[in-house]
C-alpha cells in the first residue's frame, strides 16, 4: 500500500518546529537571564574575592563550580523546551495562585479560561520562583536556598501506619543509666 502524506505535520515529528513557540521561549529565557544578572554578577564577585588567595587550579575549580550553580538557576533552551510558559509567568509575576490540597497542586484561576494547574517541583514552578526572587533583588545564595527547599517536588503524603515510639537514651557510654551503668562501675572499681 502506498504511503499517503498527512495534510498536517505530526507535532511529534522531529521535523515539525513551532517557530512562534521558540521565539516566545527565547524571549522568556532572555528575560529570566536579565532578572538573574545582578544576583549572578554579585555572586561571581563574592566568589572571586573568596578564592583570590588560592592556587590557580583550586581557584579555577571554585569559579567553575560557581558558574555551574548559576547555570542551574537558568532556563536551558534544550532541557526546558517544553516549559509551560503561562505557568512560569504566573509564578514569576506573582499572580494570585491558590493551593488545592486535594490535588496537591497550585491553581491559577483565570477569567473565561480553564484553571491552570501549577505542580510544585516542576520546572515551571521552580524557575518561576527563582525569577520572582531575583526580581525582588535577593542575593544568589538566598535564591539558591529557596530554589532547593521550596520548589521541590511534593511526593504523595501517607498517614503513618503506626504511632511512633520515642525511646529515650543515648549511644554514648558516659550517659548510660541503669543496671548496665552500675555494672560498668563495679568492673572499673575491681581493676
Short mmCIF file of C-alpha atoms in Angstrom, two decimals:
data_model
loop_
_atom_site.label_atom_id
_atom_site.label_comp_id
_atom_site.label_asym_id
_atom_site.label_seq_id
_atom_site.Cartn_x
_atom_site.Cartn_y
_atom_site.Cartn_z
CA UNK A 1 0.00 0.00 0.00
CA UNK A 2 1.48 3.40 -0.90
CA UNK A 3 2.31 5.96 1.76
CA UNK A 4 -0.22 8.76 1.91
CA UNK A 5 1.14 12.07 3.23
CA UNK A 6 -0.80 13.67 6.04
CA UNK A 7 -2.37 17.05 5.47
CA UNK A 8 -0.87 18.41 8.73
CA UNK A 9 2.58 17.56 10.05
CA UNK A 10 2.68 15.44 13.18
CA UNK A 11 3.76 17.62 16.16
CA UNK A 12 5.73 14.64 17.50
CA UNK A 13 7.71 14.55 14.26
CA UNK A 14 11.26 15.86 14.78
CA UNK A 15 10.97 17.99 11.65
CA UNK A 16 7.93 19.86 13.00
CA UNK A 17 9.06 23.08 14.66
CA UNK A 18 6.75 25.67 16.14
CA UNK A 19 8.71 28.82 15.35
CA UNK A 20 6.40 31.10 17.35
CA UNK A 21 6.85 28.90 20.42
CA UNK A 22 10.64 29.00 20.03
CA UNK A 23 10.64 32.78 19.71
CA UNK A 24 8.43 33.09 22.79
CA UNK A 25 10.67 30.70 24.74
CA UNK A 26 13.79 32.63 23.66
CA UNK A 27 12.22 35.88 24.88
CA UNK A 28 11.43 34.31 28.29
CA UNK A 29 14.96 32.87 28.52
CA UNK A 30 16.42 36.31 27.90
CA UNK A 31 14.13 37.95 30.47
CA UNK A 32 14.97 35.25 33.02
CA UNK A 33 18.70 35.85 32.44
CA UNK A 34 18.16 39.60 32.76
CA UNK A 35 16.39 39.16 36.11
CA UNK A 36 19.22 36.97 37.43
CA UNK A 37 22.06 39.07 36.00
CA UNK A 38 22.59 41.34 39.03
CA UNK A 39 22.43 38.46 41.52
CA UNK A 40 24.77 36.33 39.40
CA UNK A 41 27.29 39.15 38.96
CA UNK A 42 27.31 39.80 42.70
CA UNK A 43 27.80 36.09 43.39
CA UNK A 44 30.67 35.87 40.90
CA UNK A 45 32.33 38.87 42.55
CA UNK A 46 31.96 37.41 46.06
CA UNK A 47 33.33 34.02 44.98
CA UNK A 48 36.27 35.68 43.18
CA UNK A 49 37.08 37.62 46.36
CA UNK A 50 36.93 34.44 48.45
CA UNK A 51 39.24 32.45 46.18
CA UNK A 52 41.73 35.10 45.09
CA UNK A 53 44.35 33.80 47.54
CA UNK A 54 44.12 30.17 46.33
CA UNK A 55 46.39 28.43 43.85
CA UNK A 56 45.24 28.74 40.22
CA UNK A 57 43.90 25.15 39.91
CA UNK A 58 41.85 25.46 43.11
CA UNK A 59 40.67 28.94 42.17
CA UNK A 60 39.62 27.78 38.69
CA UNK A 61 37.77 24.80 40.15
CA UNK A 62 35.81 27.00 42.57
CA UNK A 63 35.00 29.59 39.90
CA UNK A 64 33.80 26.82 37.56
CA UNK A 65 31.62 25.44 40.37
CA UNK A 66 30.12 28.90 40.90
CA UNK A 67 29.27 29.07 37.18
CA UNK A 68 27.58 25.65 37.37
CA UNK A 69 25.46 26.85 40.31
CA UNK A 70 24.42 29.90 38.33
CA UNK A 71 23.64 27.79 35.24
CA UNK A 72 21.42 25.53 37.37
CA UNK A 73 19.18 28.53 38.07
CA UNK A 74 18.77 29.49 34.41
CA UNK A 75 16.30 28.28 31.82
CA UNK A 76 18.05 25.85 29.49
CA UNK A 77 16.66 26.02 25.93
CA UNK A 78 17.04 22.27 25.43
CA UNK A 79 16.14 20.84 28.85
CA UNK A 80 13.22 23.23 29.28
CA UNK A 81 11.99 23.11 25.69
CA UNK A 82 8.51 22.01 26.82
CA UNK A 83 8.25 24.59 29.63
CA UNK A 84 4.67 25.77 30.17
CA UNK A 85 5.26 29.49 29.73
CA UNK A 86 1.88 30.53 31.13
CA UNK A 87 2.53 28.67 34.39
CA UNK A 88 6.09 30.02 34.57
CA UNK A 89 4.90 33.60 34.03
CA UNK A 90 2.17 33.23 36.64
CA UNK A 91 4.66 32.19 39.32
CA UNK A 92 7.30 34.71 38.20
CA UNK A 93 4.86 37.63 38.14
CA UNK A 94 3.25 36.74 41.46
CA UNK A 95 -0.22 36.01 40.13
CA UNK A 96 -2.79 35.10 42.80
CA UNK A 97 -2.28 31.34 42.90
CA UNK A 98 -4.25 29.11 45.27
CA UNK A 99 -3.15 25.76 46.64
CA UNK A 100 -5.57 22.90 46.02
CA UNK A 101 -4.90 20.45 48.86
CA UNK A 102 -6.99 17.68 47.28
CA UNK A 103 -4.93 17.66 44.08
CA UNK A 104 -1.72 18.79 45.84
CA UNK A 105 -1.06 21.46 43.27
CA UNK A 106 -1.24 25.21 42.85
CA UNK A 107 -4.05 26.54 40.68
CA UNK A 108 -4.27 29.82 38.83
CA UNK A 109 -7.88 30.85 38.28
CA UNK A 110 -8.26 32.83 35.04
CA UNK A 111 -11.32 34.68 33.79
CA UNK A 112 -13.00 32.88 30.90
CA UNK A 113 -10.39 30.10 30.81
CA UNK A 114 -9.78 26.75 32.43
CA UNK A 115 -7.90 26.89 35.75
CA UNK A 116 -4.18 26.43 35.18
CA UNK A 117 -2.58 23.80 37.44
CA UNK A 118 0.99 24.50 38.50
CA UNK A 119 2.61 21.48 40.14
CA UNK A 120 5.18 22.21 42.85
CA UNK A 121 8.63 20.99 41.94
CA UNK A 122 8.15 21.11 38.20
CA UNK A 123 10.42 23.45 36.21
CA UNK A 124 7.61 26.00 35.74
CA UNK A 125 7.25 26.42 39.49
CA UNK A 126 10.94 26.23 40.35
CA UNK A 127 12.11 28.62 37.63
CA UNK A 128 9.23 30.99 38.30
CA UNK A 129 10.18 31.18 41.98
CA UNK A 130 13.82 31.80 41.02
CA UNK A 131 12.87 34.62 38.64
CA UNK A 132 10.49 36.17 41.17
CA UNK A 133 13.11 36.23 43.91
CA UNK A 134 15.74 37.62 41.54
CA UNK A 135 13.29 40.34 40.53
CA UNK A 136 12.87 41.23 44.22
CA UNK A 137 16.64 41.77 44.48
CA UNK A 138 17.65 38.81 46.63
CA UNK A 139 21.24 37.56 46.61
CA UNK A 140 22.01 34.44 44.61
CA UNK A 141 22.75 32.43 47.74
CA UNK A 142 19.27 33.22 49.08
CA UNK A 143 17.71 32.32 45.74
CA UNK A 144 19.58 29.01 45.72
CA UNK A 145 18.33 28.11 49.18
CA UNK A 146 14.73 28.85 48.28
CA UNK A 147 15.05 27.03 44.95
CA UNK A 148 16.36 23.95 46.75
CA UNK A 149 13.89 23.95 49.63
CA UNK A 150 10.55 25.31 48.50
CA UNK A 151 10.42 24.39 44.85
CA UNK A 152 10.98 20.67 45.24
CA UNK A 153 8.54 18.03 44.08
CA UNK A 154 5.95 17.05 46.61
CA UNK A 155 5.56 13.30 46.91
CA UNK A 156 2.38 11.53 47.90
CA UNK A 157 1.56 12.08 51.55
CA UNK A 158 0.77 8.99 53.57
CA UNK A 159 -0.54 8.74 57.10
CA UNK A 160 1.75 6.80 59.43
CA UNK A 161 0.73 3.18 59.82
CA UNK A 162 1.68 3.05 63.50
CA UNK A 163 2.25 5.55 66.23
CA UNK A 164 5.97 6.31 66.50
CA UNK A 165 7.58 5.15 69.74
CA UNK A 166 10.01 7.50 71.40
CA UNK A 167 12.87 5.75 73.14
CA UNK A 168 14.94 7.81 75.48
CA UNK A 169 18.59 7.14 75.79
CA UNK A 170 21.86 7.63 74.10
CA UNK A 171 24.62 5.67 72.50
CA UNK A 172 27.32 7.45 74.48
CA UNK A 173 28.63 5.15 77.20
CA UNK A 174 29.21 8.05 79.58
CA UNK A 175 25.50 8.86 79.60
CA UNK A 176 24.04 5.40 80.05
CA UNK A 177 21.90 4.89 83.10
CA UNK A 178 20.56 1.93 84.91
CA UNK A 179 21.93 -1.53 85.64
CA UNK A 180 24.39 -1.60 82.77
CA UNK A 181 25.99 1.61 84.03
CA UNK A 182 26.28 0.29 87.58
CA UNK A 183 27.85 -2.93 86.29
CA UNK A 184 30.49 -0.95 84.44
CA UNK A 185 31.33 0.97 87.62
CA UNK A 186 31.88 -2.28 89.52
CA UNK A 187 34.15 -3.65 86.78
CA UNK A 188 36.20 -0.46 86.77
CA UNK A 189 36.45 -0.43 90.56
CA UNK A 190 37.69 -4.05 90.57
CA UNK A 191 40.50 -3.27 88.13
#
